[in-house]
Short mmCIF file of C-alpha atoms in Angstrom, two decimals:
data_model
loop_
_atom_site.label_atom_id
_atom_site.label_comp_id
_atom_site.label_asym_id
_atom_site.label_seq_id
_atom_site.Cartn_x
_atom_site.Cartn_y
_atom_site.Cartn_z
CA UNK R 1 108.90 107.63 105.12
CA UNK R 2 111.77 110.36 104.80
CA UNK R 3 114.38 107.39 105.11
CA UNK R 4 113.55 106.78 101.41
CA UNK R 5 115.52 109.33 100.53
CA UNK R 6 118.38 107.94 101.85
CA UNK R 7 118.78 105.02 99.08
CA UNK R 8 117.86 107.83 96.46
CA UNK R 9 121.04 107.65 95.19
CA UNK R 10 121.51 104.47 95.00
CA UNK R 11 118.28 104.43 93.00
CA UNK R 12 119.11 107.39 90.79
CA UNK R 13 122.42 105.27 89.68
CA UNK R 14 120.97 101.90 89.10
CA UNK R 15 118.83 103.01 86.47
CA UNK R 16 121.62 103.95 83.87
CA UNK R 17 123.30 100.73 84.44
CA UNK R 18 124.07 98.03 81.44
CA UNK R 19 121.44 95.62 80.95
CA UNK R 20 124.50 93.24 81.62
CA UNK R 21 125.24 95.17 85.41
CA UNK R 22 121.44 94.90 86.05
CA UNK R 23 121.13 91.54 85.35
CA UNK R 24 124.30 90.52 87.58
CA UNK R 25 122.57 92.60 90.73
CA UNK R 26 119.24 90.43 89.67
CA UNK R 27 120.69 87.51 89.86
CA UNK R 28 122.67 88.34 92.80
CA UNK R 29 119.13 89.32 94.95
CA UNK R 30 117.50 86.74 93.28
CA UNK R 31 120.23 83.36 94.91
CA UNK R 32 119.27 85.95 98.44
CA UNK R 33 115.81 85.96 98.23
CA UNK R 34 115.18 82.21 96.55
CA UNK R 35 117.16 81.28 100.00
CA UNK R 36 115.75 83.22 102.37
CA UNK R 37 112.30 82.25 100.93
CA UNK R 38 112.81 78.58 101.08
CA UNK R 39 114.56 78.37 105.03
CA UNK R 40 111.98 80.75 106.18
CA UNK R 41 108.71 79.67 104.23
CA UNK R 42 106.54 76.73 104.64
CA UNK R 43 104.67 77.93 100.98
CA UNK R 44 108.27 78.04 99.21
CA UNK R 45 109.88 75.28 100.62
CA UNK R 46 106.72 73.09 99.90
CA UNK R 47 106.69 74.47 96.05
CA UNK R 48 110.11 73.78 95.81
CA UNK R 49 109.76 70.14 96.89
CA UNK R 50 107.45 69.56 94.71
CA UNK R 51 108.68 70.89 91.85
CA UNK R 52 112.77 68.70 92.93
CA UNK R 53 114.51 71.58 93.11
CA UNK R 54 116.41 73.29 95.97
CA UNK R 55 117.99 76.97 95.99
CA UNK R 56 121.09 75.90 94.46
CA UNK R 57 119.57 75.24 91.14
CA UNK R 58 118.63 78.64 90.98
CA UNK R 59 121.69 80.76 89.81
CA UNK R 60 120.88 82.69 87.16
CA UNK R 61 117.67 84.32 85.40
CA UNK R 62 117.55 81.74 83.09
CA UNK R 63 117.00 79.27 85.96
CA UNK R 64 114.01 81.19 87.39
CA UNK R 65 111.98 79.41 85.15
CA UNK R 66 112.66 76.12 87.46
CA UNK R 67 110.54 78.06 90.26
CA UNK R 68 106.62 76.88 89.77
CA UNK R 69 104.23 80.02 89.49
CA UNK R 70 102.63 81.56 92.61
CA UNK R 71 99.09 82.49 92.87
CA UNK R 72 97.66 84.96 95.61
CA UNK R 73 95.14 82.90 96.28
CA UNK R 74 97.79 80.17 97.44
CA UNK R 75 99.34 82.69 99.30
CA UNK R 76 96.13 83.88 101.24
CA UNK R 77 95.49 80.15 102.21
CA UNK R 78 98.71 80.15 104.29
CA UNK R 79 98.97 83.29 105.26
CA UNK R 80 100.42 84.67 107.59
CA UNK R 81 102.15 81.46 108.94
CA UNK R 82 102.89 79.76 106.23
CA UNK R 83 104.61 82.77 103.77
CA UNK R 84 105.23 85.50 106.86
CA UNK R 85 109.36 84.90 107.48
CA UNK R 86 110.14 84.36 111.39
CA UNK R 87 110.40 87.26 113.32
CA UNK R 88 108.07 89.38 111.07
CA UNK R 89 104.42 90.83 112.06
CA UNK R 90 101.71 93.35 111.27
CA UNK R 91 103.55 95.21 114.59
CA UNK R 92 106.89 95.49 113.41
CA UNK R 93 106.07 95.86 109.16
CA UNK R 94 104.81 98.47 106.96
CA UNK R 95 101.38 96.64 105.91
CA UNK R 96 99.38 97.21 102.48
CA UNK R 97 96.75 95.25 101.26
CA UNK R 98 95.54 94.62 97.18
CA UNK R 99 93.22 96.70 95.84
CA UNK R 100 90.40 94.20 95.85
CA UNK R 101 89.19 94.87 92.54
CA UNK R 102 89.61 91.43 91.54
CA UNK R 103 87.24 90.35 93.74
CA UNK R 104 90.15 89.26 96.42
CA UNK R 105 91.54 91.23 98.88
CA UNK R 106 95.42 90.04 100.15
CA UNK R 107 97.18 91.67 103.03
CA UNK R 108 100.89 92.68 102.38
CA UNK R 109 103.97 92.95 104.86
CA UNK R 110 106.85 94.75 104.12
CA UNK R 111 110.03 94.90 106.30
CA UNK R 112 110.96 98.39 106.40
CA UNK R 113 114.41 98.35 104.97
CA UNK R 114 112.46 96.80 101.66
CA UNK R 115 109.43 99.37 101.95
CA UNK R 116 111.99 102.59 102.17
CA UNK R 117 113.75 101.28 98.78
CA UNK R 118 110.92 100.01 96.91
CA UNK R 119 109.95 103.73 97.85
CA UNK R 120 112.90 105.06 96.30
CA UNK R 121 112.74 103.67 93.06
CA UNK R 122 109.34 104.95 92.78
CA UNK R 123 110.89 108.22 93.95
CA UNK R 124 113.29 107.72 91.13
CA UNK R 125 110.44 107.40 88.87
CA UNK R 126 109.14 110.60 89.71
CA UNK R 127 112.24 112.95 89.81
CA UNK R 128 112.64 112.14 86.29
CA UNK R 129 110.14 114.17 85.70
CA UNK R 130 111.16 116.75 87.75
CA UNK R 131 108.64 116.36 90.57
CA UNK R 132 110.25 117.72 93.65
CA UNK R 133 109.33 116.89 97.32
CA UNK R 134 107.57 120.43 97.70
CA UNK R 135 105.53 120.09 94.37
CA UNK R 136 101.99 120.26 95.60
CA UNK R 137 100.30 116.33 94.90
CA UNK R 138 96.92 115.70 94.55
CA UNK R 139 95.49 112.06 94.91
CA UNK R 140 92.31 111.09 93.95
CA UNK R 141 91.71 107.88 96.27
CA UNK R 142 89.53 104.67 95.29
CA UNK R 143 88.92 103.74 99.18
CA UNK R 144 89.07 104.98 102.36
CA UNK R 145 91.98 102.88 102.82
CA UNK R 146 94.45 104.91 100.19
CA UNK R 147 92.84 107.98 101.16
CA UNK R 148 93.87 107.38 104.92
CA UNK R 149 97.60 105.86 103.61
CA UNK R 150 98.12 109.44 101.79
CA UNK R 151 99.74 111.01 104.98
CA UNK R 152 102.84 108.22 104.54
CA UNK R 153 103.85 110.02 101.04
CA UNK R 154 106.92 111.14 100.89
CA UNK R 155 105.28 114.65 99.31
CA UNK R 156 104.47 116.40 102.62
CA UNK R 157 102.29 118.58 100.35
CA UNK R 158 99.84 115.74 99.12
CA UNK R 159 96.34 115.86 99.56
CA UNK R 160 93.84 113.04 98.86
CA UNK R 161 90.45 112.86 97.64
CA UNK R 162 88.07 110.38 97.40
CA UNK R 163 86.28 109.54 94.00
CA UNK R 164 83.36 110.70 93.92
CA UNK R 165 80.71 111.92 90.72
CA UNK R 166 82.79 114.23 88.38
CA UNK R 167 81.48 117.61 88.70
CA UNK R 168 82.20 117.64 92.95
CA UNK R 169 85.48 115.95 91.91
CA UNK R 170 86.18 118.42 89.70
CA UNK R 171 85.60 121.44 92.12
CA UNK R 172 87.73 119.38 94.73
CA UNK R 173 90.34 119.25 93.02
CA UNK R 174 90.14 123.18 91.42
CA UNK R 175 90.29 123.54 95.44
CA UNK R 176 93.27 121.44 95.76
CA UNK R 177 95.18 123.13 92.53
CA UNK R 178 97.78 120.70 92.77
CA UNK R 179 101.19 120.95 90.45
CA UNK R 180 100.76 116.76 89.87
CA UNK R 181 97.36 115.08 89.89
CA UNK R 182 97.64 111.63 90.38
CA UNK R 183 94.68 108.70 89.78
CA UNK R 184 92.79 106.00 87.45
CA UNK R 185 92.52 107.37 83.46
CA UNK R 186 88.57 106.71 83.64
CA UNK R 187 88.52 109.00 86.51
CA UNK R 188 90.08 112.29 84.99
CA UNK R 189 88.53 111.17 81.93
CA UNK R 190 85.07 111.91 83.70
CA UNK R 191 86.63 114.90 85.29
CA UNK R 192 87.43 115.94 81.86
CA UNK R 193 84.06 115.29 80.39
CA UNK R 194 82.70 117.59 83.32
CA UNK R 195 85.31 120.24 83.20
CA UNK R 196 84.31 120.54 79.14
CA UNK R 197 80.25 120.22 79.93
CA UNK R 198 80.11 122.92 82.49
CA UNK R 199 83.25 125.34 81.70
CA UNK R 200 84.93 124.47 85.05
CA UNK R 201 88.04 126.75 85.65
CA UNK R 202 91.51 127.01 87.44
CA UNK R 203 92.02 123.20 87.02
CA UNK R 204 95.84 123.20 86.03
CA UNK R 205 97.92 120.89 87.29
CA UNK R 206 101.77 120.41 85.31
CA UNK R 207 101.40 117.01 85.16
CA UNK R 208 98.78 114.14 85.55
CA UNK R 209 100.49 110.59 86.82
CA UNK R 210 97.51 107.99 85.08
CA UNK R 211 97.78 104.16 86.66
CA UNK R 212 96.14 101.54 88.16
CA UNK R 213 94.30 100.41 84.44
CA UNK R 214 95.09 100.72 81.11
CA UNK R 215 93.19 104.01 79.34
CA UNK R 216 90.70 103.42 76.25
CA UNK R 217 92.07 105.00 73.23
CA UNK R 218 91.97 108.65 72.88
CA UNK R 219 91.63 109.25 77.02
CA UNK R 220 94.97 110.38 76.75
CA UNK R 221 94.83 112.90 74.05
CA UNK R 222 91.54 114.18 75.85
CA UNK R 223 92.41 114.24 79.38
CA UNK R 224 95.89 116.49 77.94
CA UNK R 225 94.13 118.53 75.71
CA UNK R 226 91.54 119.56 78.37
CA UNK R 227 93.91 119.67 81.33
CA UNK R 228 96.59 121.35 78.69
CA UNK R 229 99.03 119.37 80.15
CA UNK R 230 100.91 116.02 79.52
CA UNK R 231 100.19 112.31 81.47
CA UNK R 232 102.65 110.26 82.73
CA UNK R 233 101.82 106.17 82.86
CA UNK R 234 102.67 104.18 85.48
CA UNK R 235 102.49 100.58 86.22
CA UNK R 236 102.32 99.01 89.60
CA UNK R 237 101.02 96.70 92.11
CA UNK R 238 100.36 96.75 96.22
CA UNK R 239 102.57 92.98 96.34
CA UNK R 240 105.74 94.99 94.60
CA UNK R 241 105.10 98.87 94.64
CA UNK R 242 106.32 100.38 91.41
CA UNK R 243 106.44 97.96 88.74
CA UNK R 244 107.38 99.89 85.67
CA UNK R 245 106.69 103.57 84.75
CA UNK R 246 106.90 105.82 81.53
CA UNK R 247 109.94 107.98 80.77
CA UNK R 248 110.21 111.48 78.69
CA UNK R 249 110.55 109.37 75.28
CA UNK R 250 107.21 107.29 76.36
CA UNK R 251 109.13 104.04 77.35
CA UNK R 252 107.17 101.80 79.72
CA UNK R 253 110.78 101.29 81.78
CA UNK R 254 110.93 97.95 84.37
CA UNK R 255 112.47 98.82 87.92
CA UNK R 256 114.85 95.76 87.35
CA UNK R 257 116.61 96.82 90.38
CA UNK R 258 113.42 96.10 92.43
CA UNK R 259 111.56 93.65 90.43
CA UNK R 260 112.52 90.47 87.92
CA UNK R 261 109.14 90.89 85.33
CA UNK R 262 108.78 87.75 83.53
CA UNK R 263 105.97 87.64 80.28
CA UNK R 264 104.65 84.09 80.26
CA UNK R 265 102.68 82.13 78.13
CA UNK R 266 101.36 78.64 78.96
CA UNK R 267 104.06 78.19 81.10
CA UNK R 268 107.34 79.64 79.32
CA UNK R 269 108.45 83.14 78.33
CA UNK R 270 107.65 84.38 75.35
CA UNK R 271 109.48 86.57 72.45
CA UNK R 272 110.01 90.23 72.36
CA UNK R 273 107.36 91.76 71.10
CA UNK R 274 104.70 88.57 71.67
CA UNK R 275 101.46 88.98 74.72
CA UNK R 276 101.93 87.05 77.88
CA UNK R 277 101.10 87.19 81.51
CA UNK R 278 103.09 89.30 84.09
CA UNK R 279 105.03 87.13 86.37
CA UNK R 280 106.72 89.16 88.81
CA UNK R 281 109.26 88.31 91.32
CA UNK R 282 110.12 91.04 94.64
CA UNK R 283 113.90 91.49 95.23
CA UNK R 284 113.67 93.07 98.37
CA UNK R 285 111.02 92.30 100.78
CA UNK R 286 112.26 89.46 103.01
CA UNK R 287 109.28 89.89 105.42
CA UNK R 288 106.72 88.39 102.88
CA UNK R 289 108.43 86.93 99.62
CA UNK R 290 106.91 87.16 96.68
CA UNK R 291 108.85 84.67 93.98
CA UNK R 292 107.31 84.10 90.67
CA UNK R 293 104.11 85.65 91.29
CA UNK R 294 101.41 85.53 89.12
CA UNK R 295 99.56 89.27 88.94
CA UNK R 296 97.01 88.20 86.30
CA UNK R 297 98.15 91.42 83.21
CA UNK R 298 98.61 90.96 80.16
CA UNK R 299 102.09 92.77 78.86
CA UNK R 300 104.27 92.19 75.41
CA UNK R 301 108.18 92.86 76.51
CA UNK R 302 110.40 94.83 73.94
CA UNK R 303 114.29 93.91 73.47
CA UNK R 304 115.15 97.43 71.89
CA UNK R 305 116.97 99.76 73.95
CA UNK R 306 115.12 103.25 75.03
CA UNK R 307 117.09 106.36 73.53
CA UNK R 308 116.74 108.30 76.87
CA UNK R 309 120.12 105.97 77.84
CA UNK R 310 118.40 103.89 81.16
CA UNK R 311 119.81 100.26 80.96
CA UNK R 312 115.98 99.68 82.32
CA UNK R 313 114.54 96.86 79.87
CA UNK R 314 111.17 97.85 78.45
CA UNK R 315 107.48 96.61 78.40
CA UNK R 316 106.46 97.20 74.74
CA UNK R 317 102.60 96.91 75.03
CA UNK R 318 100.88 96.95 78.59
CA UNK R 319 97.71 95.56 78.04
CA UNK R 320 94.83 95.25 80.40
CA UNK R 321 90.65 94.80 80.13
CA UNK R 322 88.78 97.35 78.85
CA UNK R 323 85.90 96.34 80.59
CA UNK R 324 86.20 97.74 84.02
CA UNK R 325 83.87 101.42 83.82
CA UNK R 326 79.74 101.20 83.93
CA UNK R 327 78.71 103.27 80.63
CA UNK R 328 75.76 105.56 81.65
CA UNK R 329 72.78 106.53 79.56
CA UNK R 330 74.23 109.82 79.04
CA UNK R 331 77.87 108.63 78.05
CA UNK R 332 78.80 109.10 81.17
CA UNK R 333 81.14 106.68 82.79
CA UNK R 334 81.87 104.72 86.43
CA UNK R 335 84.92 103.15 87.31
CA UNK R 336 84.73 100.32 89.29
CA UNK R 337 86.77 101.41 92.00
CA UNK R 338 83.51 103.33 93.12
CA UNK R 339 81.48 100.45 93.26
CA UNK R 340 84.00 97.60 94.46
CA UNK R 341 84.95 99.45 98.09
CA UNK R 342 81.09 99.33 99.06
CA UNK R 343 80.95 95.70 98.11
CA UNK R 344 83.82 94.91 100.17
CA UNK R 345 83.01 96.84 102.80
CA UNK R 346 79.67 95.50 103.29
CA UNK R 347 78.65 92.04 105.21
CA UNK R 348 78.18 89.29 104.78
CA UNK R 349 79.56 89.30 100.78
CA UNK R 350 82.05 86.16 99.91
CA UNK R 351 82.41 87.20 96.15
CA UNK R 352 80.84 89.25 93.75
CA UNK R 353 80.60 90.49 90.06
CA UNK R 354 79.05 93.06 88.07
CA UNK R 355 77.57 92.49 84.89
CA UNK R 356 76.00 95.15 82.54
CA UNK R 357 73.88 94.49 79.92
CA UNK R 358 72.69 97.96 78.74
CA UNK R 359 73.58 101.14 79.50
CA UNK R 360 70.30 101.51 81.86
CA UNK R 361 70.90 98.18 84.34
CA UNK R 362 73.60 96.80 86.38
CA UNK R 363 73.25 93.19 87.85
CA UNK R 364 75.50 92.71 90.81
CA UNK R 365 76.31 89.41 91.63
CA UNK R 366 76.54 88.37 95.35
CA UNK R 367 77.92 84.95 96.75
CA UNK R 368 76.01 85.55 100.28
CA UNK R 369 77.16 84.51 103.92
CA UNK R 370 74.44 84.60 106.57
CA UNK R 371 75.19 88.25 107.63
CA UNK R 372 74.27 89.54 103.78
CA UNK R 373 70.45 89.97 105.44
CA UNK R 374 67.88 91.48 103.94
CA UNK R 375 68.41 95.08 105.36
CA UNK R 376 72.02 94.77 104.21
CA UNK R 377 71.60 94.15 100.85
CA UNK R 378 68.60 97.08 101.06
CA UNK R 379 71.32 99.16 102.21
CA UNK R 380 73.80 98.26 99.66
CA UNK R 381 71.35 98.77 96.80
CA UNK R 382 70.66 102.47 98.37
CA UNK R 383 74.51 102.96 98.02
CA UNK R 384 75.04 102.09 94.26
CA UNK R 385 71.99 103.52 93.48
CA UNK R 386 73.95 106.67 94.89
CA UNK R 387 76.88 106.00 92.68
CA UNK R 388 75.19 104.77 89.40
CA UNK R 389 72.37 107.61 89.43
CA UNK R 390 68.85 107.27 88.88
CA UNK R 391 69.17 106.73 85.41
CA UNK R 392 70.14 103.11 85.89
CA UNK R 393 68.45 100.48 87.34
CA UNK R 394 70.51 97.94 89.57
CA UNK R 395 69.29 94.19 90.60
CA UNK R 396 70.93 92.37 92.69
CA UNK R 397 71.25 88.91 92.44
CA UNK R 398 72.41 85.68 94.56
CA UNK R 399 74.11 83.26 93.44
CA UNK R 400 76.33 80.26 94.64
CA UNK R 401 79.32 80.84 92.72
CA UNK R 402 80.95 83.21 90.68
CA UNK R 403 82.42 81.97 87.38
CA UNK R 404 85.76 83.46 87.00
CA UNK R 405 88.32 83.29 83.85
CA UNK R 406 91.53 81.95 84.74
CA UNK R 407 93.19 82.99 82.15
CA UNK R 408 93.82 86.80 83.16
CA UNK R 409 92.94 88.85 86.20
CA UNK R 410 89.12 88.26 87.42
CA UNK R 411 86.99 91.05 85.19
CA UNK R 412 85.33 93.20 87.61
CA UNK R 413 82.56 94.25 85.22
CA UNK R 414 81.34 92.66 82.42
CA UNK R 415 79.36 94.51 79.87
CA UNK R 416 77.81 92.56 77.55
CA UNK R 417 77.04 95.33 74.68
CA UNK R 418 78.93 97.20 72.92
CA UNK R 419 79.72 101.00 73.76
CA UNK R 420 81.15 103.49 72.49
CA UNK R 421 83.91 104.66 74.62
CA UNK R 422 86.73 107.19 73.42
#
């Protein structure tokens, strides 16, 4: 992990580039990877067929648009032979998977030349804000997955903990008392709510790194003003690492030297300024190409420059659904990434959703293989129960399908009420 420091300079200097100089090492990584991708790929070259093209039509950014879209779940149904370049495995790659909060899990390789530089650009991201390698980090983990993948950070002072109700949270991290907390806005927005409710002390971290979903109104101002400190947005995803992230002058900056971000609407790019879906294509990892890849967000680009003087282009609005806590009886709230790593974990589930109705029930929704027996789903219901509380009663439910809108990433809760969340 320590060899990420090695194309920190590199990095450092890209970012302060012309839009004109980032653009020309775009396009230059983009003829490389369009290439590579279609010798290499049975998914790309297939795509590219279809669509009549071949990699020299694609010369500049403006011809990216020649490229049809790619979806992950075409890329799980040939993985690993048919987007995995030659030469390339699980033994010899740095491998992540998706979050699974969208109902899909996808596993990621990354050759380790592209992992250490994606790494430094998200290094980059955080020496801006004068976070140092010795700063104490605290992460608060969604799975056991990320909490066992906190040892590869680059911090050798980071500590992870799992999510968990607020008030233990709280104490663990008070134990922790990290200099940067790092984790989902509806989970420090909890914290927050228990910190305030039961005068918890000697929580003061210098500054709180919020990602992962987009924060209701007003968790911001509240998770500052009780943490008296200030929070730092970023925007990422497993298939690309750091996607975009928020400097001192609260620009939502693009690592263009990493990442070509497209914002697309039914089919072409829209305006500055107008909502369209995040198309994102990775300039670096030649073990598992991602080209024109659909991730599902919703984002408005911005053509004005930032006054902090980074070449980076900027994401005006990052949007994203505000329907992915459970709202408890007492105000409380649950973010899904509590609930989603028990579905996935447990047998025997092909899909699911999670639908509330009122703040007292949850109805989770279960596309069942043989192996989701009785016991099983017993078992499961134990579990959320555990999460949820006792104040809300949970039914489970199965089904054959699972309707999902196609329009924007798969909503992993659906409430169908209306709450009042800050």
């Amino acid at each position: 992990m320590w060899k990420a420091f090695y194309y920190l300079p590199s990095a450092y200097k890209n970012q302060f580039l012309s839009p004109k100089s980032l653009k020309t090492l775009q396009e230059k990584r983009l003829r490389y990877m369009v290439n590579h991708a279609y010798r290499n790929t049975s998914l790309y070259r297939s795509k590219f067929e279809a669509a009549g093209i071949t990699p020299s039509d694609i010369a500049t950014l403006e011809d990216i648009t020649k490229i049809p879209l790619v979806t992950k779940e075409e890329i799980k149904a040939v993985f690993p032979d048919g987007i995995i370049a030659p030469g390339f495995s699980e033994s010899n790659c740095k491998v992540e998977t998706t979050s699974g909060t969208s109902g899909s899990i996808l596993k990621i390789l990354f050759n380790y030349e592209a992992w250490n530089r994606l790494k430094a650009i998200a290094l980059r991201n955080y020496f801006a804000h004068g976070i140092r390698p010795w700063h104490k980090f605290c992460i608060v983990c969604s799975s056991p997955g990320e909490y066992e993948s906190v040892s590869s950070s680059p911090f050798s002072r980071t500590v992870g903990v799992l999510e968990k109700n607020s008030e233990p949270l709280a104490e663990d991290i008070r134990r922790v008392n990290p200099y940067v907390l790092g984790g989902h806005p509806s989970t420090f927005f909890g914290v927050c709510r228990a910190i305030e409710r039961n005068d918890i002390t000697g929580i003061t971290p210098r500054i709180v790194l919020i990602g992962g979903e987009v924060a209701y109104p007003g968790w911001r101002d509240y998770i500052e003003k009780i943490l008296k400190t200030h929070t730092i947005n970023k925007y990422g995803a497993a298939e690309m690492n750091s996607v975009a992230w928020e400097c001192d002058h609260g620009s939502m900056h693009i690592d263009a030297d990493s990442v070509i971000v497209e914002f697309v609407k039914e089919g072409e790019q829209v305006a500055p300024g107008e909502r369209g879906e995040i198309v994102v294509t990775n300039l670096w990892n030649v073990a598992m190409p991602f080209i024109r890849y659909r991730l599902g967000d919703l984002a408005a680009p911005s053509d004005e420059p930032c006054c902090c003087g980074r070449g980076l282009p900027v994401i005006k609005e990052l949007e994203g659904r505000l329907d992915d806590v459970v709202v408890l009886p007492s105000g409380g709230l649950i973010p899904c990434t509590r609930m989603c790593p028990l579905l996935h974990n447990t047998p025997g589930i092909a899909e699911f959703g999670i639908i509330q109705d009122n703040p007292s029930h949850v109805v989770i929704r279960i596309v069942p293989r043989d192996e989701f027996t009785e016991d099983v789903e017993n078992t499961l219901h134990d579990k959320m129960q555990n999460v949820l509380g006792s104040s809300v009663t949970i039914d489970i439910k199965r089904v054959d399908h699972i309707n999902r809108d196609k329009k924007i990433k798969f909503k992993r809760i659906q409430r169908t009420f209306e709450a009042h969340v800050p």
